[in-house]
CSV table of C-alpha atoms in Angstrom, one decimal:
chain,number,residue,atom,x,y,z
A,1,GLY,CA,11.5,-5.4,10.4
A,2,GLU,CA,8.9,-3.0,11.4
A,3,SER,CA,5.8,-4.6,13.3
A,4,VAL,CA,1.9,-2.9,12.3
A,5,GLY,CA,-0.6,-4.1,13.0
A,6,LEU,CA,-4.6,-3.7,13.8
A,7,HIS,CA,-6.9,-5.4,16.9
A,8,LEU,CA,-9.1,-7.2,14.7
A,9,PRO,CA,-10.0,-8.4,12.2
A,10,THR,CA,-12.8,-7.8,9.8
A,11,LEU,CA,-15.3,-6.0,12.1
A,12,SER,CA,-19.8,-5.7,11.2
A,13,VAL,CA,-21.3,-2.3,11.4
A,14,GLN,CA,-24.8,-0.8,10.5
A,15,GLU,CA,-25.1,1.2,8.4
A,16,GLY,CA,-25.4,5.0,10.1
A,17,ASP,CA,-23.1,4.1,12.5
A,18,ASN,CA,-19.8,5.2,13.4
A,19,SER,CA,-17.3,2.7,13.3
A,20,ILE,CA,-14.0,2.6,14.7
A,21,ILE,CA,-10.7,1.0,12.9
A,22,ASN,CA,-7.6,0.8,14.9
A,23,CYS,CA,-3.5,0.0,14.8
A,24,ALA,CA,-1.0,-0.9,17.1
A,25,TYR,CA,2.1,0.8,15.6
A,26,SER,CA,5.6,-0.4,16.8
A,27,ASN,CA,8.6,2.0,16.1
A,28,SER,CA,8.1,5.5,18.2
A,29,ALA,CA,10.3,7.3,15.6
A,30,SER,CA,8.2,7.2,13.1
A,31,ASP,CA,6.1,9.9,11.6
A,32,TYR,CA,4.2,10.0,9.1
A,33,PHE,CA,1.3,7.5,8.6
A,34,ILE,CA,-1.9,6.9,6.5
A,35,TRP,CA,-4.5,5.3,6.7
A,36,TYR,CA,-5.3,3.5,2.8
A,37,LYS,CA,-9.1,2.2,1.9
A,38,GLN,CA,-8.6,-1.1,-0.1
A,39,GLU,CA,-12.4,-2.3,-1.7
A,40,SER,CA,-12.2,-5.7,-3.3
A,41,GLY,CA,-10.0,-5.7,-6.9
A,42,LYS,CA,-9.0,-2.9,-6.7
A,43,GLY,CA,-5.6,-1.1,-5.5
A,44,PRO,CA,-5.5,1.3,-2.1
A,45,GLN,CA,-6.7,3.9,-1.7
A,46,PHE,CA,-5.7,6.9,0.3
A,47,ILE,CA,-8.1,8.6,3.1
A,48,ILE,CA,-6.2,10.8,5.0
A,49,ASP,CA,-3.2,11.3,6.1
A,50,ILE,CA,-1.6,12.8,10.5
A,51,ARG,CA,2.3,13.7,11.1
A,52,SER,CA,3.6,12.8,14.5
A,53,ASN,CA,3.5,16.4,15.7
A,54,MET,CA,-0.6,16.2,14.8
A,55,ASP,CA,-3.1,13.9,17.3
A,56,LYS,CA,-5.6,14.9,15.6
A,57,ARG,CA,-7.3,15.0,11.4
A,58,GLN,CA,-10.7,15.7,10.1
A,59,GLY,CA,-11.7,14.5,6.3
A,60,GLN,CA,-14.7,14.1,5.3
A,61,ARG,CA,-16.9,11.8,7.4
A,62,VAL,CA,-13.3,11.0,9.2
A,63,THR,CA,-11.2,11.3,11.6
A,64,VAL,CA,-8.3,10.0,12.4
A,65,LEU,CA,-6.6,9.4,16.0
A,66,LEU,CA,-2.3,10.1,17.3
A,67,ASN,CA,-1.6,8.6,20.3
A,68,LYS,CA,1.9,8.5,20.4
A,69,THR,CA,2.3,7.8,24.0
A,70,VAL,CA,0.8,4.0,23.3
A,71,LYS,CA,2.0,4.1,20.3
A,72,HIS,CA,-2.3,3.8,18.0
A,73,LEU,CA,-3.6,4.9,15.7
A,74,SER,CA,-7.0,4.9,14.6
A,75,LEU,CA,-9.5,6.0,11.5
A,76,GLN,CA,-13.0,6.9,12.8
A,77,ILE,CA,-15.6,6.8,10.4
A,78,ALA,CA,-19.0,8.9,11.2
A,79,ALA,CA,-23.1,7.7,9.2
A,80,THR,CA,-21.5,5.6,7.3
A,81,GLN,CA,-22.5,3.1,4.3
A,82,PRO,CA,-22.5,1.6,2.4
A,83,GLY,CA,-19.9,1.8,-0.1
A,84,ASP,CA,-17.7,1.9,2.8
A,85,SER,CA,-17.3,-1.7,3.4
A,86,ALA,CA,-13.9,-2.4,2.5
A,87,VAL,CA,-10.5,-3.6,3.9
A,88,TYR,CA,-9.3,-0.9,5.6
A,89,PHE,CA,-4.5,-0.6,6.9
A,90,CYS,CA,-2.2,1.5,8.0
A,91,ALA,CA,1.1,2.6,7.0
A,92,GLU,CA,3.3,4.9,9.1
A,93,ASN,CA,6.5,5.2,7.9
A,94,ILE,CA,10.5,4.9,9.0
A,95,ASN,CA,12.1,5.6,6.2
A,96,GLN,CA,10.3,3.7,4.6
A,97,PHE,CA,6.2,2.4,4.7
A,98,TYR,CA,5.6,-0.6,6.9
A,99,PHE,CA,2.1,-1.3,6.3
A,100,GLY,CA,-1.1,-3.3,8.6
A,101,THR,CA,-2.2,-6.5,8.1
A,102,GLY,CA,-5.8,-4.5,7.3
A,103,THR,CA,-9.3,-4.7,8.8
A,104,SER,CA,-12.5,-5.6,6.4
A,105,LEU,CA,-15.5,-3.9,8.0
A,106,THR,CA,-18.6,-5.0,6.3
A,107,VAL,CA,-21.7,-2.5,6.5
A,108,ILE,CA,-24.9,-3.5,7.2
A,109,PRO,CA,-28.1,-2.1,5.4
B,1,ASP,CA,-6.6,12.4,-12.1
B,2,VAL,CA,-3.8,11.2,-11.7
B,3,LYS,CA,-3.3,7.4,-12.5
B,4,VAL,CA,-0.9,4.9,-11.7
B,5,THR,CA,-1.6,2.4,-14.5
B,6,GLN,CA,-0.2,-1.6,-14.1
B,7,SER,CA,-0.4,-3.1,-17.1
B,8,SER,CA,-2.2,-6.4,-16.5
B,9,ARG,CA,-4.6,-7.5,-14.0
B,10,TYR,CA,-4.5,-10.9,-13.7
B,11,LEU,CA,-1.7,-13.0,-15.7
B,12,VAL,CA,-1.1,-17.7,-15.6
B,13,LYS,CA,2.9,-18.8,-15.0
B,14,ARG,CA,3.7,-21.9,-15.1
B,15,THR,CA,6.4,-22.2,-12.5
B,16,GLY,CA,10.3,-21.8,-14.5
B,17,GLU,CA,8.6,-18.7,-17.2
B,18,LYS,CA,10.1,-15.5,-16.9
B,19,VAL,CA,7.0,-13.1,-15.3
B,20,PHE,CA,7.0,-8.6,-16.4
B,21,LEU,CA,5.2,-6.9,-14.9
B,22,GLU,CA,4.8,-3.4,-16.4
B,23,CYS,CA,3.7,0.1,-14.3
B,24,VAL,CA,3.2,2.7,-15.9
B,25,GLN,CA,2.5,6.5,-13.3
B,26,ASP,CA,1.3,10.2,-15.0
B,27,MET,CA,2.3,11.7,-12.0
B,28,ASP,CA,6.1,12.4,-13.1
B,29,HIS,CA,7.0,11.1,-9.5
B,30,GLU,CA,10.7,10.4,-8.3
B,31,ASN,CA,10.6,7.4,-6.7
B,32,MET,CA,8.9,4.1,-7.2
B,33,PHE,CA,7.6,1.1,-6.0
B,34,TRP,CA,6.7,-2.6,-5.4
B,35,TYR,CA,4.8,-4.4,-3.6
B,36,ARG,CA,3.5,-7.8,-3.3
B,37,GLN,CA,0.3,-8.0,-1.2
B,38,ASP,CA,-0.7,-11.5,0.7
B,39,PRO,CA,-3.8,-12.6,2.6
B,40,GLY,CA,-1.9,-11.9,7.0
B,41,LEU,CA,1.4,-10.2,5.8
B,42,GLY,CA,0.2,-6.7,4.7
B,43,LEU,CA,2.1,-5.2,1.8
B,44,ARG,CA,5.6,-5.8,1.6
B,45,LEU,CA,8.1,-4.2,0.3
B,46,ILE,CA,10.3,-5.1,-3.1
B,47,TYR,CA,12.4,-3.4,-4.8
B,48,PHE,CA,11.6,0.6,-5.0
B,49,SER,CA,14.0,3.3,-7.2
B,50,TYR,CA,14.1,7.2,-6.0
B,51,ASP,CA,15.3,7.7,-10.1
B,52,VAL,CA,16.2,6.7,-13.7
B,53,LYS,CA,18.6,4.3,-14.0
B,54,MET,CA,18.5,3.0,-10.0
B,55,LYS,CA,17.1,0.2,-8.0
B,56,GLU,CA,16.9,-0.9,-3.8
B,57,LYS,CA,16.3,-3.8,-2.8
B,58,GLY,CA,13.0,-3.1,-0.2
B,59,ASP,CA,12.6,-6.4,2.2
B,60,ILE,CA,12.0,-8.9,0.2
B,61,PRO,CA,13.7,-9.2,-2.7
B,62,GLU,CA,15.0,-13.0,-3.6
B,63,GLY,CA,12.8,-14.1,-6.8
B,64,TYR,CA,12.9,-10.4,-7.8
B,65,SER,CA,14.7,-7.8,-10.3
B,66,VAL,CA,13.6,-4.8,-11.8
B,67,SER,CA,14.0,-1.9,-14.6
B,68,ARG,CA,13.0,1.6,-14.9
B,69,GLU,CA,14.5,3.4,-18.0
B,70,LYS,CA,12.4,6.4,-18.6
B,71,LYS,CA,10.8,7.6,-15.2
B,72,GLU,CA,7.2,6.9,-15.2
B,73,ARG,CA,8.0,3.3,-16.3
B,74,PHE,CA,8.7,0.9,-13.6
B,75,SER,CA,9.7,-4.0,-14.2
B,76,LEU,CA,8.6,-6.3,-12.0
B,77,ILE,CA,11.5,-9.0,-13.4
B,78,LEU,CA,10.5,-12.6,-11.7
B,79,GLU,CA,13.3,-14.0,-13.7
B,80,SER,CA,12.0,-17.9,-13.5
B,81,ALA,CA,9.1,-17.6,-11.4
B,82,SER,CA,7.7,-20.4,-8.9
B,83,THR,CA,4.5,-21.0,-6.9
B,84,ASN,CA,5.7,-18.6,-3.7
B,85,GLN,CA,5.5,-15.9,-5.8
B,86,THR,CA,2.0,-17.0,-6.2
B,87,SER,CA,0.4,-13.0,-5.6
B,88,MET,CA,-1.2,-9.7,-5.8
B,89,TYR,CA,1.6,-7.2,-6.5
B,90,LEU,CA,1.3,-3.2,-6.6
B,91,CYS,CA,3.2,-0.5,-7.9
B,92,ALA,CA,3.2,2.7,-6.8
B,93,SER,CA,5.0,6.0,-6.8
B,94,SER,CA,5.1,8.5,-5.0
B,95,PHE,CA,6.2,12.4,-5.5
B,96,ASP,CA,8.4,12.3,-1.9
B,97,TYR,CA,10.1,9.3,-0.3
B,98,THR,CA,8.4,10.0,2.9
B,99,GLY,CA,5.0,11.3,0.9
B,100,GLU,CA,2.0,9.6,0.3
B,101,LEU,CA,1.8,6.7,-2.0
B,102,PHE,CA,-0.3,6.5,-4.9
B,103,PHE,CA,-1.4,2.5,-6.3
B,104,GLY,CA,-1.7,1.2,-9.7
B,105,GLU,CA,-4.7,-1.2,-9.7
B,106,GLY,CA,-2.8,-4.8,-8.6
B,107,SER,CA,-1.8,-7.5,-11.1
B,108,ARG,CA,-3.2,-10.4,-9.7
B,109,LEU,CA,-0.1,-13.0,-10.4
B,110,THR,CA,-1.1,-17.3,-10.0
B,111,VAL,CA,2.1,-19.4,-11.0
B,112,LEU,CA,1.4,-22.9,-11.1
């Protein structure tokens, strides 16, 4: 099966700092990627997506970067807030979605 | 607001019991999915359905079956629950097969 991984299982940042969460994917044919946020006891929520014909996409306080050369995806969160504390995971789509295991982000007030 | 609703948030069952997990979506989506989520393994696809009465096996279908009698409802069935099926089960739907997945809140099943 596909392999979608994340570089770090946990990440702690100070409130107000920027956060960067990374993801490596294995299949160069993947054409669609999503970042999800999952708070404790809740289902995953869509944050931002990007298609393979783009290398950057911005949302509100979030930016996703796609580097197809090295098969790497990153999520940048600007001015991280306590409400951003959650598990973040990426998903790549090639015929079906394959999910990474997640990075747990803790925001220190 | 769009919604995927899983009927049971927490269940405790005994080994050998039959378990039904229900999922309803109100977005008129064609596609519905069942995943299980385990620590260190991420989400793994159990079954999916792209139309009423249609179903396809995902990556880990063993020990599970599904039912889709109506477009808005997709049920996951554990015919004889086992302890290794203790997990968080997530239902999702999408309009397009390769489009954004909308998830329910999850059903945490414990099999004793």
